[in-house]
């Protein structure tokens, strides 16, 4: 518990959730990715000053006019039916991301709803570097749910 009677205390390092182990499910298919970025949300807003006073502007929520993007990265692997279908313009009903601790206990879940694949690219080809080829997928979603366990 982070808040105790008599004051606040900072969480210990061992109490923090680390993001190094996670699983991704697209439908019932479990996929492996090395990196996911862009999970989050925001509030569309418009700021205006009333009566010429700028000391305390008003914030008004506006309708959502764009979707949020999440990027998935992985080394290129042998053919996978789900990955081969992830072309730009593909609709995915949902994507589930499970974050696990070192003992493989579920710590956090992210659930993306109404997902569209918007971009796919392969890392640069360089015969001199001997680097792993990376597939990068960018998706945009309508809704994100987060649950901490």
PDB file of C-alpha atoms in Angstrom:
ATOM      1  CA  UNK A   1       0.000   0.000   0.000  1.00  0.00           C
ATOM      2  CA  UNK A   2       1.513   3.315  -1.062  1.00  0.00           C
ATOM      3  CA  UNK A   3      -0.468   5.618   1.209  1.00  0.00           C
ATOM      4  CA  UNK A   4      -0.285   4.909   4.902  1.00  0.00           C
ATOM      5  CA  UNK A   5      -1.664   6.703   7.908  1.00  0.00           C
ATOM      6  CA  UNK A   6       0.630   9.558   8.805  1.00  0.00           C
ATOM      7  CA  UNK A   7       1.890  10.346   5.305  1.00  0.00           C
ATOM      8  CA  UNK A   8       2.851   9.114   1.894  1.00  0.00           C
ATOM      9  CA  UNK A   9       5.614   6.725   1.047  1.00  0.00           C
ATOM     10  CA  UNK A  10       7.256   6.100  -2.261  1.00  0.00           C
ATOM     11  CA  UNK A  11       6.926   2.573  -3.700  1.00  0.00           C
ATOM     12  CA  UNK A  12       9.959   0.354  -3.368  1.00  0.00           C
ATOM     13  CA  UNK A  13      11.727  -0.668  -6.575  1.00  0.00           C
ATOM     14  CA  UNK A  14      10.575  -4.272  -6.080  1.00  0.00           C
ATOM     15  CA  UNK A  15       6.927  -3.088  -6.004  1.00  0.00           C
ATOM     16  CA  UNK A  16       7.070  -1.452  -9.442  1.00  0.00           C
ATOM     17  CA  UNK A  17       5.815  -3.341 -12.492  1.00  0.00           C
ATOM     18  CA  UNK A  18       8.508  -3.930 -15.074  1.00  0.00           C
ATOM     19  CA  UNK A  19       7.557  -4.069 -18.739  1.00  0.00           C
ATOM     20  CA  UNK A  20      10.098  -6.612 -19.924  1.00  0.00           C
ATOM     21  CA  UNK A  21       7.713  -9.565 -20.146  1.00  0.00           C
ATOM     22  CA  UNK A  22       4.489  -9.236 -22.083  1.00  0.00           C
ATOM     23  CA  UNK A  23       2.204 -11.313 -24.286  1.00  0.00           C
ATOM     24  CA  UNK A  24       0.111 -10.103 -27.220  1.00  0.00           C
ATOM     25  CA  UNK A  25      -3.087 -11.753 -28.409  1.00  0.00           C
ATOM     26  CA  UNK A  26      -4.761 -10.850 -31.686  1.00  0.00           C
ATOM     27  CA  UNK A  27      -7.941 -12.835 -31.558  1.00  0.00           C
ATOM     28  CA  UNK A  28      -6.971 -16.223 -30.109  1.00  0.00           C
ATOM     29  CA  UNK A  29      -3.525 -16.102 -31.741  1.00  0.00           C
ATOM     30  CA  UNK A  30      -0.625 -15.400 -29.355  1.00  0.00           C
ATOM     31  CA  UNK A  31       2.142 -13.398 -31.025  1.00  0.00           C
ATOM     32  CA  UNK A  32       5.568 -12.329 -29.840  1.00  0.00           C
ATOM     33  CA  UNK A  33       6.868  -8.785 -30.184  1.00  0.00           C
ATOM     34  CA  UNK A  34      10.103  -7.292 -28.898  1.00  0.00           C
ATOM     35  CA  UNK A  35       8.748  -3.786 -28.381  1.00  0.00           C
ATOM     36  CA  UNK A  36       5.402  -1.970 -28.102  1.00  0.00           C
ATOM     37  CA  UNK A  37       5.161   1.806 -27.914  1.00  0.00           C
ATOM     38  CA  UNK A  38       2.411   4.413 -27.912  1.00  0.00           C
ATOM     39  CA  UNK A  39       0.016   2.928 -25.352  1.00  0.00           C
ATOM     40  CA  UNK A  40      -1.901   5.787 -23.806  1.00  0.00           C
ATOM     41  CA  UNK A  41      -4.746   8.176 -24.286  1.00  0.00           C
ATOM     42  CA  UNK A  42      -5.659  11.808 -24.347  1.00  0.00           C
ATOM     43  CA  UNK A  43      -8.589  14.163 -24.255  1.00  0.00           C
ATOM     44  CA  UNK A  44      -9.448  16.279 -27.287  1.00  0.00           C
ATOM     45  CA  UNK A  45     -10.052  19.829 -26.092  1.00  0.00           C
ATOM     46  CA  UNK A  46     -10.457  23.422 -27.080  1.00  0.00           C
ATOM     47  CA  UNK A  47      -9.162  26.221 -24.876  1.00  0.00           C
ATOM     48  CA  UNK A  48     -10.815  29.641 -24.985  1.00  0.00           C
ATOM     49  CA  UNK A  49     -10.770  32.840 -22.972  1.00  0.00           C
ATOM     50  CA  UNK A  50     -14.058  34.484 -22.100  1.00  0.00           C
ATOM     51  CA  UNK A  51     -14.421  38.242 -21.934  1.00  0.00           C
ATOM     52  CA  UNK A  52     -10.816  38.940 -22.824  1.00  0.00           C
ATOM     53  CA  UNK A  53      -9.452  37.586 -19.554  1.00  0.00           C
ATOM     54  CA  UNK A  54      -6.567  35.200 -20.152  1.00  0.00           C
ATOM     55  CA  UNK A  55      -5.780  34.594 -16.470  1.00  0.00           C
ATOM     56  CA  UNK A  56      -8.145  31.617 -16.310  1.00  0.00           C
ATOM     57  CA  UNK A  57      -8.983  30.140 -19.709  1.00  0.00           C
ATOM     58  CA  UNK A  58     -11.813  27.627 -20.040  1.00  0.00           C
ATOM     59  CA  UNK A  59     -11.235  24.102 -21.317  1.00  0.00           C
ATOM     60  CA  UNK A  60     -13.993  22.464 -23.336  1.00  0.00           C
ATOM     61  CA  UNK A  61     -13.989  18.830 -24.409  1.00  0.00           C
ATOM     62  CA  UNK A  62     -14.422  18.341 -28.123  1.00  0.00           C
ATOM     63  CA  UNK A  63     -15.432  15.252 -30.101  1.00  0.00           C
ATOM     64  CA  UNK A  64     -12.638  12.804 -30.869  1.00  0.00           C
ATOM     65  CA  UNK A  65     -11.339  13.632 -34.342  1.00  0.00           C
ATOM     66  CA  UNK A  66      -8.446  11.182 -34.619  1.00  0.00           C
ATOM     67  CA  UNK A  67      -7.394   7.772 -33.342  1.00  0.00           C
ATOM     68  CA  UNK A  68      -4.443   6.871 -31.132  1.00  0.00           C
ATOM     69  CA  UNK A  69      -1.516   4.938 -32.677  1.00  0.00           C
ATOM     70  CA  UNK A  70       0.411   2.021 -31.157  1.00  0.00           C
ATOM     71  CA  UNK A  71       3.550   0.544 -32.730  1.00  0.00           C
ATOM     72  CA  UNK A  72       4.509  -3.151 -32.538  1.00  0.00           C
ATOM     73  CA  UNK A  73       8.039  -4.299 -33.439  1.00  0.00           C
ATOM     74  CA  UNK A  74       9.402  -7.819 -33.926  1.00  0.00           C
ATOM     75  CA  UNK A  75      12.155  -9.638 -35.714  1.00  0.00           C
ATOM     76  CA  UNK A  76      11.029 -11.131 -39.014  1.00  0.00           C
ATOM     77  CA  UNK A  77      10.074 -14.771 -38.462  1.00  0.00           C
ATOM     78  CA  UNK A  78       8.815 -17.660 -40.554  1.00  0.00           C
ATOM     79  CA  UNK A  79       5.358 -17.296 -42.042  1.00  0.00           C
ATOM     80  CA  UNK A  80       2.633 -16.637 -39.523  1.00  0.00           C
ATOM     81  CA  UNK A  81      -0.965 -16.540 -40.778  1.00  0.00           C
ATOM     82  CA  UNK A  82      -1.976 -13.680 -38.472  1.00  0.00           C
ATOM     83  CA  UNK A  83       1.064 -11.501 -39.218  1.00  0.00           C
ATOM     84  CA  UNK A  84       0.755 -12.045 -42.965  1.00  0.00           C
ATOM     85  CA  UNK A  85      -2.803 -10.639 -42.770  1.00  0.00           C
ATOM     86  CA  UNK A  86      -1.702  -7.447 -40.951  1.00  0.00           C
ATOM     87  CA  UNK A  87      -1.604  -5.226 -44.012  1.00  0.00           C
ATOM     88  CA  UNK A  88      -2.584  -1.536 -43.931  1.00  0.00           C
ATOM     89  CA  UNK A  89      -6.371  -1.196 -43.996  1.00  0.00           C
ATOM     90  CA  UNK A  90      -7.011  -4.453 -42.107  1.00  0.00           C
ATOM     91  CA  UNK A  91      -9.627  -4.251 -39.326  1.00  0.00           C
ATOM     92  CA  UNK A  92      -8.919  -6.166 -36.086  1.00  0.00           C
ATOM     93  CA  UNK A  93     -11.767  -6.338 -33.530  1.00  0.00           C
ATOM     94  CA  UNK A  94      -9.369  -6.307 -30.557  1.00  0.00           C
ATOM     95  CA  UNK A  95      -5.782  -6.727 -29.380  1.00  0.00           C
ATOM     96  CA  UNK A  96      -4.951  -7.808 -25.824  1.00  0.00           C
ATOM     97  CA  UNK A  97      -1.575  -7.085 -24.190  1.00  0.00           C
ATOM     98  CA  UNK A  98      -0.748  -8.843 -20.920  1.00  0.00           C
ATOM     99  CA  UNK A  99       2.167  -7.588 -18.782  1.00  0.00           C
ATOM    100  CA  UNK A 100       3.700 -10.253 -16.519  1.00  0.00           C
ATOM    101  CA  UNK A 101       6.101 -10.040 -13.592  1.00  0.00           C
ATOM    102  CA  UNK A 102       9.207 -12.203 -13.120  1.00  0.00           C
ATOM    103  CA  UNK A 103       7.096 -15.016 -11.629  1.00  0.00           C
ATOM    104  CA  UNK A 104       4.802 -14.891 -14.718  1.00  0.00           C
ATOM    105  CA  UNK A 105       1.912 -13.437 -12.673  1.00  0.00           C
ATOM    106  CA  UNK A 106      -0.422 -11.069 -14.496  1.00  0.00           C
ATOM    107  CA  UNK A 107       0.256  -7.472 -13.405  1.00  0.00           C
ATOM    108  CA  UNK A 108      -1.489  -5.346 -16.029  1.00  0.00           C
ATOM    109  CA  UNK A 109      -3.725  -5.758 -19.080  1.00  0.00           C
ATOM    110  CA  UNK A 110      -4.248  -3.403 -22.019  1.00  0.00           C
ATOM    111  CA  UNK A 111      -7.204  -4.067 -24.300  1.00  0.00           C
ATOM    112  CA  UNK A 112      -7.389  -2.206 -27.628  1.00  0.00           C
ATOM    113  CA  UNK A 113     -10.809  -2.194 -29.310  1.00  0.00           C
ATOM    114  CA  UNK A 114     -11.746  -1.476 -32.935  1.00  0.00           C
ATOM    115  CA  UNK A 115      -8.213  -1.594 -34.292  1.00  0.00           C
ATOM    116  CA  UNK A 116      -7.048  -0.697 -37.812  1.00  0.00           C
ATOM    117  CA  UNK A 117      -3.618  -1.539 -39.228  1.00  0.00           C
ATOM    118  CA  UNK A 118      -2.371   1.770 -40.651  1.00  0.00           C
ATOM    119  CA  UNK A 119       1.278   1.104 -41.466  1.00  0.00           C
ATOM    120  CA  UNK A 120       3.726  -1.744 -42.034  1.00  0.00           C
ATOM    121  CA  UNK A 121       7.420  -1.483 -42.783  1.00  0.00           C
ATOM    122  CA  UNK A 122      10.646  -3.452 -42.647  1.00  0.00           C
ATOM    123  CA  UNK A 123      13.857  -2.036 -41.195  1.00  0.00           C
ATOM    124  CA  UNK A 124      16.509  -0.884 -43.623  1.00  0.00           C
ATOM    125  CA  UNK A 125      18.398  -3.518 -45.584  1.00  0.00           C
ATOM    126  CA  UNK A 126      22.138  -3.169 -45.041  1.00  0.00           C
ATOM    127  CA  UNK A 127      24.410  -6.064 -46.061  1.00  0.00           C
ATOM    128  CA  UNK A 128      27.315  -4.572 -44.082  1.00  0.00           C
ATOM    129  CA  UNK A 129      25.588  -4.339 -40.687  1.00  0.00           C
ATOM    130  CA  UNK A 130      24.501  -7.941 -40.003  1.00  0.00           C
ATOM    131  CA  UNK A 131      21.435  -6.604 -38.093  1.00  0.00           C
ATOM    132  CA  UNK A 132      18.194  -8.511 -37.531  1.00  0.00           C
ATOM    133  CA  UNK A 133      15.399  -7.474 -39.904  1.00  0.00           C
ATOM    134  CA  UNK A 134      12.583  -5.841 -37.935  1.00  0.00           C
ATOM    135  CA  UNK A 135       8.904  -5.820 -38.928  1.00  0.00           C
ATOM    136  CA  UNK A 136       7.125  -2.715 -37.622  1.00  0.00           C
ATOM    137  CA  UNK A 137       3.324  -2.523 -37.512  1.00  0.00           C
ATOM    138  CA  UNK A 138       1.413   0.609 -36.586  1.00  0.00           C
ATOM    139  CA  UNK A 139      -2.223   0.298 -35.589  1.00  0.00           C
ATOM    140  CA  UNK A 140      -4.805   2.871 -34.567  1.00  0.00           C
ATOM    141  CA  UNK A 141      -7.630   2.092 -32.179  1.00  0.00           C
ATOM    142  CA  UNK A 142     -10.936   3.565 -31.026  1.00  0.00           C
ATOM    143  CA  UNK A 143     -10.856   2.527 -27.357  1.00  0.00           C
ATOM    144  CA  UNK A 144      -8.203   1.441 -24.828  1.00  0.00           C
ATOM    145  CA  UNK A 145      -9.003  -0.267 -21.543  1.00  0.00           C
ATOM    146  CA  UNK A 146      -6.361  -0.728 -18.844  1.00  0.00           C
ATOM    147  CA  UNK A 147      -6.617  -2.946 -15.796  1.00  0.00           C
ATOM    148  CA  UNK A 148      -3.989  -3.336 -13.068  1.00  0.00           C
ATOM    149  CA  UNK A 149      -3.976  -6.491 -10.943  1.00  0.00           C
TER     150      UNK A 149
END
